XYZ file of C-alpha atoms in Angstrom:
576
model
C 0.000 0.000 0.000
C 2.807 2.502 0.721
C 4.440 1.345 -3.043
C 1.251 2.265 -4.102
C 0.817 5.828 -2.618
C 4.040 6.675 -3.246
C 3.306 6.112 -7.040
C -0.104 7.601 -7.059
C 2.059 11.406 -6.548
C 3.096 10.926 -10.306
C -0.327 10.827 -11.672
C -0.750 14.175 -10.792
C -0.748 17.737 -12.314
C -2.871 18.501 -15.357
C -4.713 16.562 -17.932
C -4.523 18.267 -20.635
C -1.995 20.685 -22.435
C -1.875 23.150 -25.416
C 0.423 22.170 -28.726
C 2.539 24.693 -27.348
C 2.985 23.251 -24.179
C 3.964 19.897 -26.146
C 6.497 21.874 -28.654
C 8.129 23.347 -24.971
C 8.299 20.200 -23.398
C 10.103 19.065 -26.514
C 12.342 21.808 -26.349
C 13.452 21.836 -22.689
C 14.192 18.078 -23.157
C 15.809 17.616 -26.038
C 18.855 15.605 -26.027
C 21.540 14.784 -27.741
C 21.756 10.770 -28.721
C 24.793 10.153 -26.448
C 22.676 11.285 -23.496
C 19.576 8.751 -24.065
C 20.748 6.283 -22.257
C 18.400 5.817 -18.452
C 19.612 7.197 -15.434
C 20.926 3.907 -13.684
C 23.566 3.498 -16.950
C 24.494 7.339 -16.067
C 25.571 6.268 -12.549
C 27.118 3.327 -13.365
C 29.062 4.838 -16.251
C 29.941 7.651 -13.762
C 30.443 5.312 -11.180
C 33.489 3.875 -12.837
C 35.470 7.575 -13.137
C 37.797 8.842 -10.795
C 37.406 12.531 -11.788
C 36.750 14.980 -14.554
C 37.245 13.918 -18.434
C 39.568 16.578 -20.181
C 37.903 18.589 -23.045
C 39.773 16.203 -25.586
C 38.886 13.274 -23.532
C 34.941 14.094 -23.972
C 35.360 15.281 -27.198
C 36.670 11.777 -28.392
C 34.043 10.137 -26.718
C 31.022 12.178 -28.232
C 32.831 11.400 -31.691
C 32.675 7.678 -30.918
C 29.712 7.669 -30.001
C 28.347 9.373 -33.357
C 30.936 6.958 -35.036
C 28.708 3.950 -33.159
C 25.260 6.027 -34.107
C 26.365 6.664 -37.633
C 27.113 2.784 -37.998
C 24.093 1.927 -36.592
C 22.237 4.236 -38.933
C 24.005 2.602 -41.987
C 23.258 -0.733 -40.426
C 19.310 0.622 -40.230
C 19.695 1.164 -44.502
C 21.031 -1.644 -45.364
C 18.423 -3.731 -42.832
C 15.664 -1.977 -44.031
C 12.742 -1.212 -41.708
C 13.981 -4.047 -38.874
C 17.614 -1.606 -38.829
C 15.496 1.395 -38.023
C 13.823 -0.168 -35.380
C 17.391 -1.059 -33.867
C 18.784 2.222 -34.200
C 15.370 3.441 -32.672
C 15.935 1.691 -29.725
C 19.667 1.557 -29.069
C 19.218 5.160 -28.080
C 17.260 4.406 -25.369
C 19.205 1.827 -24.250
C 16.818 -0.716 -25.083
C 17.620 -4.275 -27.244
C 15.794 -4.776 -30.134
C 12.795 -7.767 -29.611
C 10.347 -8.466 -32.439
C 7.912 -9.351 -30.175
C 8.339 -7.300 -27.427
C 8.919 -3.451 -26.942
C 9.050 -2.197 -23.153
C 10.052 1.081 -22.759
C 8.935 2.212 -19.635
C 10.637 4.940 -17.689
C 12.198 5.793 -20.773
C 11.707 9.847 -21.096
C 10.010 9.277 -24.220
C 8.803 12.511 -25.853
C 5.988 13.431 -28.433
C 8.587 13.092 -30.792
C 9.939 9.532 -29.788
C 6.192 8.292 -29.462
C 5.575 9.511 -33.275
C 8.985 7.798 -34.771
C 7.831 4.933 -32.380
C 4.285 5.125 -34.453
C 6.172 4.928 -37.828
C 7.621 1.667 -36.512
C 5.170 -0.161 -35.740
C 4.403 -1.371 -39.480
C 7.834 -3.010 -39.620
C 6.727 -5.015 -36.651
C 3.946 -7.177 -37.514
C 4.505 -9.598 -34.959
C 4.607 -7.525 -31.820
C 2.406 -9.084 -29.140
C 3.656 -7.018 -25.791
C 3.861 -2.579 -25.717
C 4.745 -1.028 -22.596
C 5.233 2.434 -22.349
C 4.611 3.140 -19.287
C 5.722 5.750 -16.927
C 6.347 8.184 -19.980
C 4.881 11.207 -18.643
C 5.438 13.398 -21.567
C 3.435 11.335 -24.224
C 0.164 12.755 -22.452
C -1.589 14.470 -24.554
C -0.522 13.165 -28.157
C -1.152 9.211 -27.359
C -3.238 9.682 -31.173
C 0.211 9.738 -32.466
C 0.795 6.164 -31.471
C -2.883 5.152 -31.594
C -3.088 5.613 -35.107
C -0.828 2.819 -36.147
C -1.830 0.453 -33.839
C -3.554 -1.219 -36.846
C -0.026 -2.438 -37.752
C 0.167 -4.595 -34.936
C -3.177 -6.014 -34.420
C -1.506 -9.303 -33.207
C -0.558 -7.125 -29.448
C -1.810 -9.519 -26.780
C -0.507 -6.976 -24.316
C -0.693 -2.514 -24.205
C 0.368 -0.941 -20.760
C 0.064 2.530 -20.539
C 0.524 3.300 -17.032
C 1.281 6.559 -15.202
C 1.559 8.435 -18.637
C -0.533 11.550 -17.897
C -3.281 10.064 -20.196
C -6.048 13.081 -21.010
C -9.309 12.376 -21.845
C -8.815 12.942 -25.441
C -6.161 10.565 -25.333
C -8.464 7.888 -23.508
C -10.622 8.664 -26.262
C -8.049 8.061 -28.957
C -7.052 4.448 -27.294
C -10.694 3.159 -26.835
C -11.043 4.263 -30.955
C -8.319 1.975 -31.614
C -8.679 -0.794 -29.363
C -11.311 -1.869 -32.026
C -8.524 -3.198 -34.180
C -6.358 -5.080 -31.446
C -8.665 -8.154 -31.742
C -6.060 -10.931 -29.912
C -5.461 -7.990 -27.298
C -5.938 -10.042 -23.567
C -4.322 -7.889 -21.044
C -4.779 -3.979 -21.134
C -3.241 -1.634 -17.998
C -3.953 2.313 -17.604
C -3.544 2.035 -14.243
C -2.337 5.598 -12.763
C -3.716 7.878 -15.125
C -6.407 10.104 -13.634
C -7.488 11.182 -16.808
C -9.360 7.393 -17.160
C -11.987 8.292 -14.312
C -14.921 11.345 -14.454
C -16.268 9.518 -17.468
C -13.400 8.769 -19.985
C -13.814 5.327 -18.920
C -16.862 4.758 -21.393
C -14.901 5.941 -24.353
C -12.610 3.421 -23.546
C -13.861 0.629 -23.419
C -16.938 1.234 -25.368
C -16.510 -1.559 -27.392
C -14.175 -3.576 -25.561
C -11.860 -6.321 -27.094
C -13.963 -9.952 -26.938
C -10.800 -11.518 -25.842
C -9.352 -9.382 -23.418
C -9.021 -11.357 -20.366
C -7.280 -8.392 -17.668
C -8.015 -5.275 -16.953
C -6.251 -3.226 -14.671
C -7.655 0.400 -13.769
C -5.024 1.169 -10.130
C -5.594 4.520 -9.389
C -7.272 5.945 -12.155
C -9.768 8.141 -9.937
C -12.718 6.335 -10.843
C -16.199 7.630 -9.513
C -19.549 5.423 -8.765
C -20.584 6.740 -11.808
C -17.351 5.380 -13.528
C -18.316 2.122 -12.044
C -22.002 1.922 -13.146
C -20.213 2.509 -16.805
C -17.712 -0.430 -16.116
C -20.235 -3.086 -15.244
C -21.894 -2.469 -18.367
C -18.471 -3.575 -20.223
C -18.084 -6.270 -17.537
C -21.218 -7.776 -18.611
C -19.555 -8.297 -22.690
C -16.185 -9.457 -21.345
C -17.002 -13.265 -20.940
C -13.259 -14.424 -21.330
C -12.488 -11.599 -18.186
C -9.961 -13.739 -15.473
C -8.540 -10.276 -13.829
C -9.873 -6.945 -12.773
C -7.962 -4.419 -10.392
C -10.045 -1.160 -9.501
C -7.731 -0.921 -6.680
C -7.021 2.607 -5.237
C -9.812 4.044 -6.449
C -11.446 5.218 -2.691
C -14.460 7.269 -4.743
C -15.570 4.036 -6.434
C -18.297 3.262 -3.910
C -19.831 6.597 -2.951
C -22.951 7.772 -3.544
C -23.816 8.777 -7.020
C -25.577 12.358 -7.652
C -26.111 12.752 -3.702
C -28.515 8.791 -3.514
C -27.757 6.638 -1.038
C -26.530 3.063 -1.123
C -23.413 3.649 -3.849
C -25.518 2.686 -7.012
C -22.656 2.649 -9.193
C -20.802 -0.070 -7.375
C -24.069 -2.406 -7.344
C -24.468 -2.082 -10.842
C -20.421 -3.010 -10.767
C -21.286 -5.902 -8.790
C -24.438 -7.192 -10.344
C -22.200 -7.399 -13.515
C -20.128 -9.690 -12.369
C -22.636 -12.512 -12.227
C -21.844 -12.881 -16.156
C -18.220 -13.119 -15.401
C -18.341 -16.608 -14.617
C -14.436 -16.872 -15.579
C -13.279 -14.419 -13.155
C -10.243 -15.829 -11.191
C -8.951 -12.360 -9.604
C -10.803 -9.422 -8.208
C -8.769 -6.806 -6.275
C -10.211 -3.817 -4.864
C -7.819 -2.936 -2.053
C -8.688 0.918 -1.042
C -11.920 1.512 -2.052
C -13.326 3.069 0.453
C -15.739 -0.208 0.743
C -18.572 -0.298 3.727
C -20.316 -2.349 5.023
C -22.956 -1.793 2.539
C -20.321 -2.078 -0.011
C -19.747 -6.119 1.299
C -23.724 -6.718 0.987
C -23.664 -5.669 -2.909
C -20.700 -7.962 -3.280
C -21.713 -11.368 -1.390
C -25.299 -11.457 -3.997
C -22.479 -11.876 -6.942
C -20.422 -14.420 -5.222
C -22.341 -17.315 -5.981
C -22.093 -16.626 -9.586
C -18.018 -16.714 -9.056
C -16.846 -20.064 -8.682
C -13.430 -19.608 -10.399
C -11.978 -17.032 -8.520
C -8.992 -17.679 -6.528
C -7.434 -14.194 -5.036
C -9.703 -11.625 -3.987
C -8.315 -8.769 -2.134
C -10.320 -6.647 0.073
C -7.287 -4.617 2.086
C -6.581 -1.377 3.271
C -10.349 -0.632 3.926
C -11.305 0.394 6.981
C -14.771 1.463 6.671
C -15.619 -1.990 6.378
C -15.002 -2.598 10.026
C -17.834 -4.413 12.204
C -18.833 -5.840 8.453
C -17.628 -8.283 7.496
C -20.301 -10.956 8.657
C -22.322 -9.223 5.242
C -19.954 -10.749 3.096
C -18.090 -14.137 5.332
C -21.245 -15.849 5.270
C -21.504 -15.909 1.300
C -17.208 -16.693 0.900
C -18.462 -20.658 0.766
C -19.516 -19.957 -2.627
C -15.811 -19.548 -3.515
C -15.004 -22.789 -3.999
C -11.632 -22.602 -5.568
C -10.304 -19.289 -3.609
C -6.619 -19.531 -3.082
C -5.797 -16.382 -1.639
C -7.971 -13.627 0.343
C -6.299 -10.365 1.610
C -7.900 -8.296 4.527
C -5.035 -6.790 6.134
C -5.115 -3.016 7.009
C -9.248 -2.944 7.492
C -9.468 -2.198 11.278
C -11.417 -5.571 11.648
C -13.171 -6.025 15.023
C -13.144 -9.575 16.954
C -16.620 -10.264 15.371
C -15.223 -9.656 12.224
C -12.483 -12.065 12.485
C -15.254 -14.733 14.333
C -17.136 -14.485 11.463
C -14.497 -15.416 9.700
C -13.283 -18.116 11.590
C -16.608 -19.693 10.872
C -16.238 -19.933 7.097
C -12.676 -21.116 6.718
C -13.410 -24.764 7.380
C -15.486 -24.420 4.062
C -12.368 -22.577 2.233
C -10.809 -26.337 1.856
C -8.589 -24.571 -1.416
C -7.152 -21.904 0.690
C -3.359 -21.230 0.725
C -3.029 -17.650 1.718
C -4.806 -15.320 4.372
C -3.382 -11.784 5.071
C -5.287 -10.681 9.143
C -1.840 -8.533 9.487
C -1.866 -5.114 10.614
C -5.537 -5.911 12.327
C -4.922 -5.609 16.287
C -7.911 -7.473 17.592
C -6.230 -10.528 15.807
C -4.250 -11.255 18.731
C -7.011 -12.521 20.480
C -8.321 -15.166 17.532
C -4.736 -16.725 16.327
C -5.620 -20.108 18.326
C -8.873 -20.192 17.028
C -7.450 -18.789 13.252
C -5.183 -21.706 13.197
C -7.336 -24.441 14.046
C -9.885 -23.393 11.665
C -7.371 -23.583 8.692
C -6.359 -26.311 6.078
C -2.892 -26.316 7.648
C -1.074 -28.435 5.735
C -1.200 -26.224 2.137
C -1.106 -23.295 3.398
C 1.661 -20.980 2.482
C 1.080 -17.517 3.612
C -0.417 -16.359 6.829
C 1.481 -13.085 7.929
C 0.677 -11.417 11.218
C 2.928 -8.515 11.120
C 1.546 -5.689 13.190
C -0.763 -7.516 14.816
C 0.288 -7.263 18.578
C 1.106 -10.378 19.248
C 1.418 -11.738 22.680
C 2.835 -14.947 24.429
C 0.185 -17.347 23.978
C -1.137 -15.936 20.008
C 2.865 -16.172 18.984
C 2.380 -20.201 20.452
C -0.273 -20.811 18.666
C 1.234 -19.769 15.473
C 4.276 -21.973 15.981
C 1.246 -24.741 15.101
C 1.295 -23.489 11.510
C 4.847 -22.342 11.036
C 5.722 -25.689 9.669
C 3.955 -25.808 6.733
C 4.274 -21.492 5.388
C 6.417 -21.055 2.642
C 6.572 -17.171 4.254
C 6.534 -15.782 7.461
C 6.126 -12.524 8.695
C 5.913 -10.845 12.481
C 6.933 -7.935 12.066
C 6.549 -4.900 14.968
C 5.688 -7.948 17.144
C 7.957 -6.815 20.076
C 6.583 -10.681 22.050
C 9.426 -12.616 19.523
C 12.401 -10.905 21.064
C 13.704 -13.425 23.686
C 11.720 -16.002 21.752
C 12.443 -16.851 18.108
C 13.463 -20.303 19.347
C 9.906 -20.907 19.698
C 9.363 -20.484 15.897
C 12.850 -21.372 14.440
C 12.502 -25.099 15.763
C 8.990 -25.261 14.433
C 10.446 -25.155 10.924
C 11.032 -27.878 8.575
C 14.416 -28.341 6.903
C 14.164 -26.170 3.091
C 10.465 -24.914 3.421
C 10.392 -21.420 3.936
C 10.934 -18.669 1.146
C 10.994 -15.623 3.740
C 11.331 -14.807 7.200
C 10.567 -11.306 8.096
C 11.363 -10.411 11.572
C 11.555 -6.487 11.168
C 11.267 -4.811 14.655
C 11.034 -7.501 17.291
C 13.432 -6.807 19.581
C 15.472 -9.820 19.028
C 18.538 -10.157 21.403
C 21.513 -11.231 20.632
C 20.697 -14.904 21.663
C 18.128 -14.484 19.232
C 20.308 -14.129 16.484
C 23.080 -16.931 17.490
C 20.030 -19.626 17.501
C 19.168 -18.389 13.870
C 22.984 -18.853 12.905
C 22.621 -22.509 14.536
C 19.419 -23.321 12.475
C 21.537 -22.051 9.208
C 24.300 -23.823 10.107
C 22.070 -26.907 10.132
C 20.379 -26.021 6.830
C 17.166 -25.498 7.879
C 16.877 -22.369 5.619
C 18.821 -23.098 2.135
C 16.013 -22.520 -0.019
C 15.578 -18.928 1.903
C 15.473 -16.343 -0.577
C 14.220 -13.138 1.914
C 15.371 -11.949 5.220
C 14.281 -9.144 6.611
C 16.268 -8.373 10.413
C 16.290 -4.524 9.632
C 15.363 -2.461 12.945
C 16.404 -4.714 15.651
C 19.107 -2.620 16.852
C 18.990 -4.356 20.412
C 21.139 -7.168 18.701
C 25.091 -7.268 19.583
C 28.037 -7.581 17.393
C 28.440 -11.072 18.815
C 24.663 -11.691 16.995
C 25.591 -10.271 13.550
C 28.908 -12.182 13.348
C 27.710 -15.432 14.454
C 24.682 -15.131 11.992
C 27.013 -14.011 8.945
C 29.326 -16.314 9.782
C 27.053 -19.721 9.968
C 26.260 -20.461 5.830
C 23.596 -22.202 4.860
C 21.982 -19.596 2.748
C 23.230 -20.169 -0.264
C 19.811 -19.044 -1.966
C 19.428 -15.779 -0.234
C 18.282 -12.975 -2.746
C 17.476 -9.795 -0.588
C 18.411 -9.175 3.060
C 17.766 -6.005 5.106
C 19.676 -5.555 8.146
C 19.020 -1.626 8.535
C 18.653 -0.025 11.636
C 15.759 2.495 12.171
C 15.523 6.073 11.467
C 17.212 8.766 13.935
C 19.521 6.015 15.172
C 23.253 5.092 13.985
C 25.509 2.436 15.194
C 28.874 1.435 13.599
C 29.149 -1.889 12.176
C 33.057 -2.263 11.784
C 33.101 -5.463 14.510
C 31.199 -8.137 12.498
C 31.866 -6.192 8.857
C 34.765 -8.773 8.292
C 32.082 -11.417 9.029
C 29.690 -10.152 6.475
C 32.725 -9.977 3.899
C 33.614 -13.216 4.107
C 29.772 -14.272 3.697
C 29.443 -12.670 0.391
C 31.133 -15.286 -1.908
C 28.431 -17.899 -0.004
C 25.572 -15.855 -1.125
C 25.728 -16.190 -4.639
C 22.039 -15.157 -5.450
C 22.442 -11.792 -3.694
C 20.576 -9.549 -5.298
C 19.504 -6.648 -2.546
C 21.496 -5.724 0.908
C 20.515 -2.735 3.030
C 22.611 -1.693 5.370
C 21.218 1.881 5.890
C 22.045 3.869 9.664
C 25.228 1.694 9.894
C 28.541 3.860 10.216
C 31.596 2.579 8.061
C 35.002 3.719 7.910
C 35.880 5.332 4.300
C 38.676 2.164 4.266
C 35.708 -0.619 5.195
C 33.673 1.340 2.978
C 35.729 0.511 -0.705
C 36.656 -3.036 0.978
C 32.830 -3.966 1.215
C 32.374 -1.906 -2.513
C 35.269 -3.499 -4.355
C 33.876 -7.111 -2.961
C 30.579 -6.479 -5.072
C 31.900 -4.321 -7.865
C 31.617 -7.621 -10.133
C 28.339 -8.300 -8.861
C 24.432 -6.861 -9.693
C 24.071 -6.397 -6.195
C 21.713 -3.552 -5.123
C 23.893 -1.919 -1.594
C 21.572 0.401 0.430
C 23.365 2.540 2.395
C 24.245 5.783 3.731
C 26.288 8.497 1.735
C 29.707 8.679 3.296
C 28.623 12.330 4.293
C 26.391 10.906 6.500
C 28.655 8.656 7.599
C 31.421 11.400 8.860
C 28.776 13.562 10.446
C 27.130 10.628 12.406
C 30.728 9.763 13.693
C 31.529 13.209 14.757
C 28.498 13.507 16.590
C 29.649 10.350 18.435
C 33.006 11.311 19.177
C 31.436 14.824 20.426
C 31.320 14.912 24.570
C 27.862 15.216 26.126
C 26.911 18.789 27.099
């Protein structure tokens, strides 16, 4: 949910703009071809300098790169169409794929999106177009909307976060009409879908499209009254996310009883192949749940269905548990973040024997849950179920017991801000069976430093090889001793990410069990992500721990060594 609201900032701003504003934008932006390339190859290309190129030095290197451009180009003649589409995307850093063209977070202007246009004739087998997170092609999407007849094969168009206007939601829904194959269409973040664009859209939707995503999009009641009227022609539909869109249930023209999302809901009694419904942030009510449970009998396919991150909803939930039985085949259900009240989760805990294809339930972040975990865990087909987080859930003694019961079987599992696991992880580490679990996410518990030496033992015993997350960040209680014995045990040879960050406003240097961690790198060969962030490092331990990844795509988050020098000086400063 935070992901998601951090995103939701870039959909802002106006809709539409002027030509003028268009020719500016072009303009201010305009670039030469040596400076296309994305902002991560800038670092890393800057990365690797030690100071300042000369004026000769830079001059030589613009030349070869016009050399290298001018090749290309004469590559793109003698190629034909196919050489064009190389050169085309070799300036934004992109490989050329007949099939496939994904160029988000590219910068792409008006003018990129119309030589992208011209393109699109020479590839007449594309099935996948993302071009998302392009801000400046809002406004003149036409250009590229035009020639989407050229590629009528495209099984996939994602458009997300590009400032979309209503004239250019027009333009797409105009030539969506010719993408017959298309199955999986994503505006998701444009504002300029919702007040009624969403009609012109989707109009005359694609027979085959089978996922629709619509995150964010500031859709109204009204804009969902207009959506279950498409709903109703898309028989093939497996996926719809309205997520994010907290206006979608209320009231439409000052009625009661959100109209607009019944008629939503009605609809999807004639989309019998629905397998995913998400509509986390909605602002659902109770009355919202009521609308829902009459279509649920008409949905036996679905398997995820996420509720989350609606509060409103609190105190009912009994509207909607009672009719879950219908979901025969539901694999995954998500209520975490909606305030729910312990006669919430006892309704709950009275359908769950009936969920018999259940692998996932998200309670976290819901405090009364502390008193149901017994009764949750009884109640649930234990032995396939993967996911049942409880992070943020104020755990105490006797609920963090009772999960030990399931802990054997969870591919994840997450307890986060449970402060009751420090002093006893033992409890849930020995529950474990040998190569099971995927993650373990133990962010601010207050583990000790005992803690930390029994996780090293259960590494060292290879309990956790096939771990690919762990997540110790904000336990700043934990010695040196506990960091060196855990970094120092193996066994986690599959280990992808791994946070070990202390929390905001607090520092501590990490220079006692850094040679640890150094000689644990060349055992974690699937490394991938390691935060370190709030830990001091000496400028010296600093290039030893960079020049022992510099061959590697690992992603180091830490602090700039600005930070570093200030924290220590702060440390070395006497109390007042």
């Amino acid at each position: 949910m935070e992901s998601a609201e951090g995103q939701r900032g870039r959909d802002g701003g106006s809709q539409r703009r002027s030509p003028l504003d268009v020719i500016m934008s072009q303009i201010r932006r305009k670039r030469t071809n040596s400076d296309r390339k994305p902002l991560g190859r800038l670092l890393s290309w800057s990365s690797d300098r030690t100071g300042i190129p000369e004026d000769g030095e830079a001059e030589a290197r613009e030349e070869r790169g016009q050399s290298s451009v001018a090749a290309d180009a004469t590559d793109g003649e003698r190629d034909g169409g196919w050489g064009r589409v190389r050169v085309f995307l070799q300036r934004l850093g992109k490989k050329a794929d007949s099939r496939s063209l994904r160029l988000a977070h590219c910068d792409l202007t008006a003018t990129d999106l119309l030589e992208l246009a011209t393109l699109l004739q020479v590839l007449p087998q594309l099935e996948e177009l993302d071009v998302s997170w392009n801000e400046l092609v809002g406004g003149c999407l036409e250009a590229l909307t035009s020639h989407l007849q050229h590629v009528g094969g495209i099984r996939a168009l994602k458009l997300c976060g590009c400032r979309l206007s209503a004239d250019d939601i027009t333009a797409l829904g105009e030539a969506l009409g010719c993408l017959s194959f298309l199955e999986s269409l994503d505006v998701s973040w444009n504002s300029g879908v919702g007040g009624g664009a969403l009609q012109s859209l989707l109009g005359k939707p694609p027979p085959s499209l089978r996922e629709l995503h619509l995150v964010a999009c500031q859709l109204t009641a009204a804009d969902a009254a207009a959506l279950g009227g498409m709903v109703s022609a898309l028989h093939r539909l497996c996926v719809l996310d309205v997520s994010c869109n907290p206006q979608l249930t209320q009231e439409v023209d000052g009625g009661g009883g959100g109209g607009g999302f019944r008629v939503l809901t009605s609809s999807l009694c004639h989309a019998a192949s629905l397998t995913t419904l998400r509509l986390q942030a909605c602002g659902l009510t109770a009355d919202s749940l009521e609308a829902l449970s009459g279509s649920l009998h008409c949905l036996p396919s679905v398997r995820e269905l996420d509720l989350s991150c609606n509060k409103s909803l609190s105190g009912g939930l009994d509207r909607l548990s009672a009719h879950l039985a219908h979901l025969t085949h539901l694999e995954s259900l998500d209520l975490h973040l909606c305030c729910l009240t312990h006669a919430d989760l006892e309704a709950l805990i009275q359908v769950l024997p009936s969920l018999t294809a259940l692998t996932e339930l998200d309670v976290s972040s819901n405090k009364e849950a502390v008193g149901v975990v017994h009764s949750l865990v009884s109640a649930l087909p234990l032995t396939q179920m993967r996911r049942l987080p409880l992070n943020n859930c104020s755990l105490n003694a006797e609920s963090f017991t009772a999960l030990a019961l399931a802990v054997p079987y969870l591919r994840s599992v997450d307890v986060s801000w449970c402060k009751v696991v420090g002093g006893r992880l033992a409890l849930l580490l020995d529950a474990l069976q040998p190569s099971v679990i995927l993650e373990l996410r133990l962010s601010s518990c207050d583990l000790t430093t005992d803690d930390l030496r029994h996780l090293a033992a259960v590494c060292k015993r290879g309990c956790l090889s096939s771990l690919r997350v762990l997540d110790l960040s904000y336990n700043g209680s934990v010695g040196d001793e506990g960091w060196s014995a855990l970094l120092a045990a193996g066994g986690l040879g599959s280990l992808e990410d791994v946070d070990l960050s202390l929390r905001p406003l607090t520092s501590a240097s990490c220079s006692a069990w850094l040679p640890a961690l150094l000689g644990a790198l060349p055992r974690l060969p699937a490394l991938t992500r390691l935060a370190l962030q709030r830990w001091t490092i000496s400028s010296q331990d600093r290039r030893q721990l960079s020049h022992s990844l510099r061959k590697r795509s690992v992603m180091l988050e830490w602090d700039p060594p600005n930070r570093d020098a200030a924290v220590a000086t702060n440390q070395e400063s006497p109390e007042e």
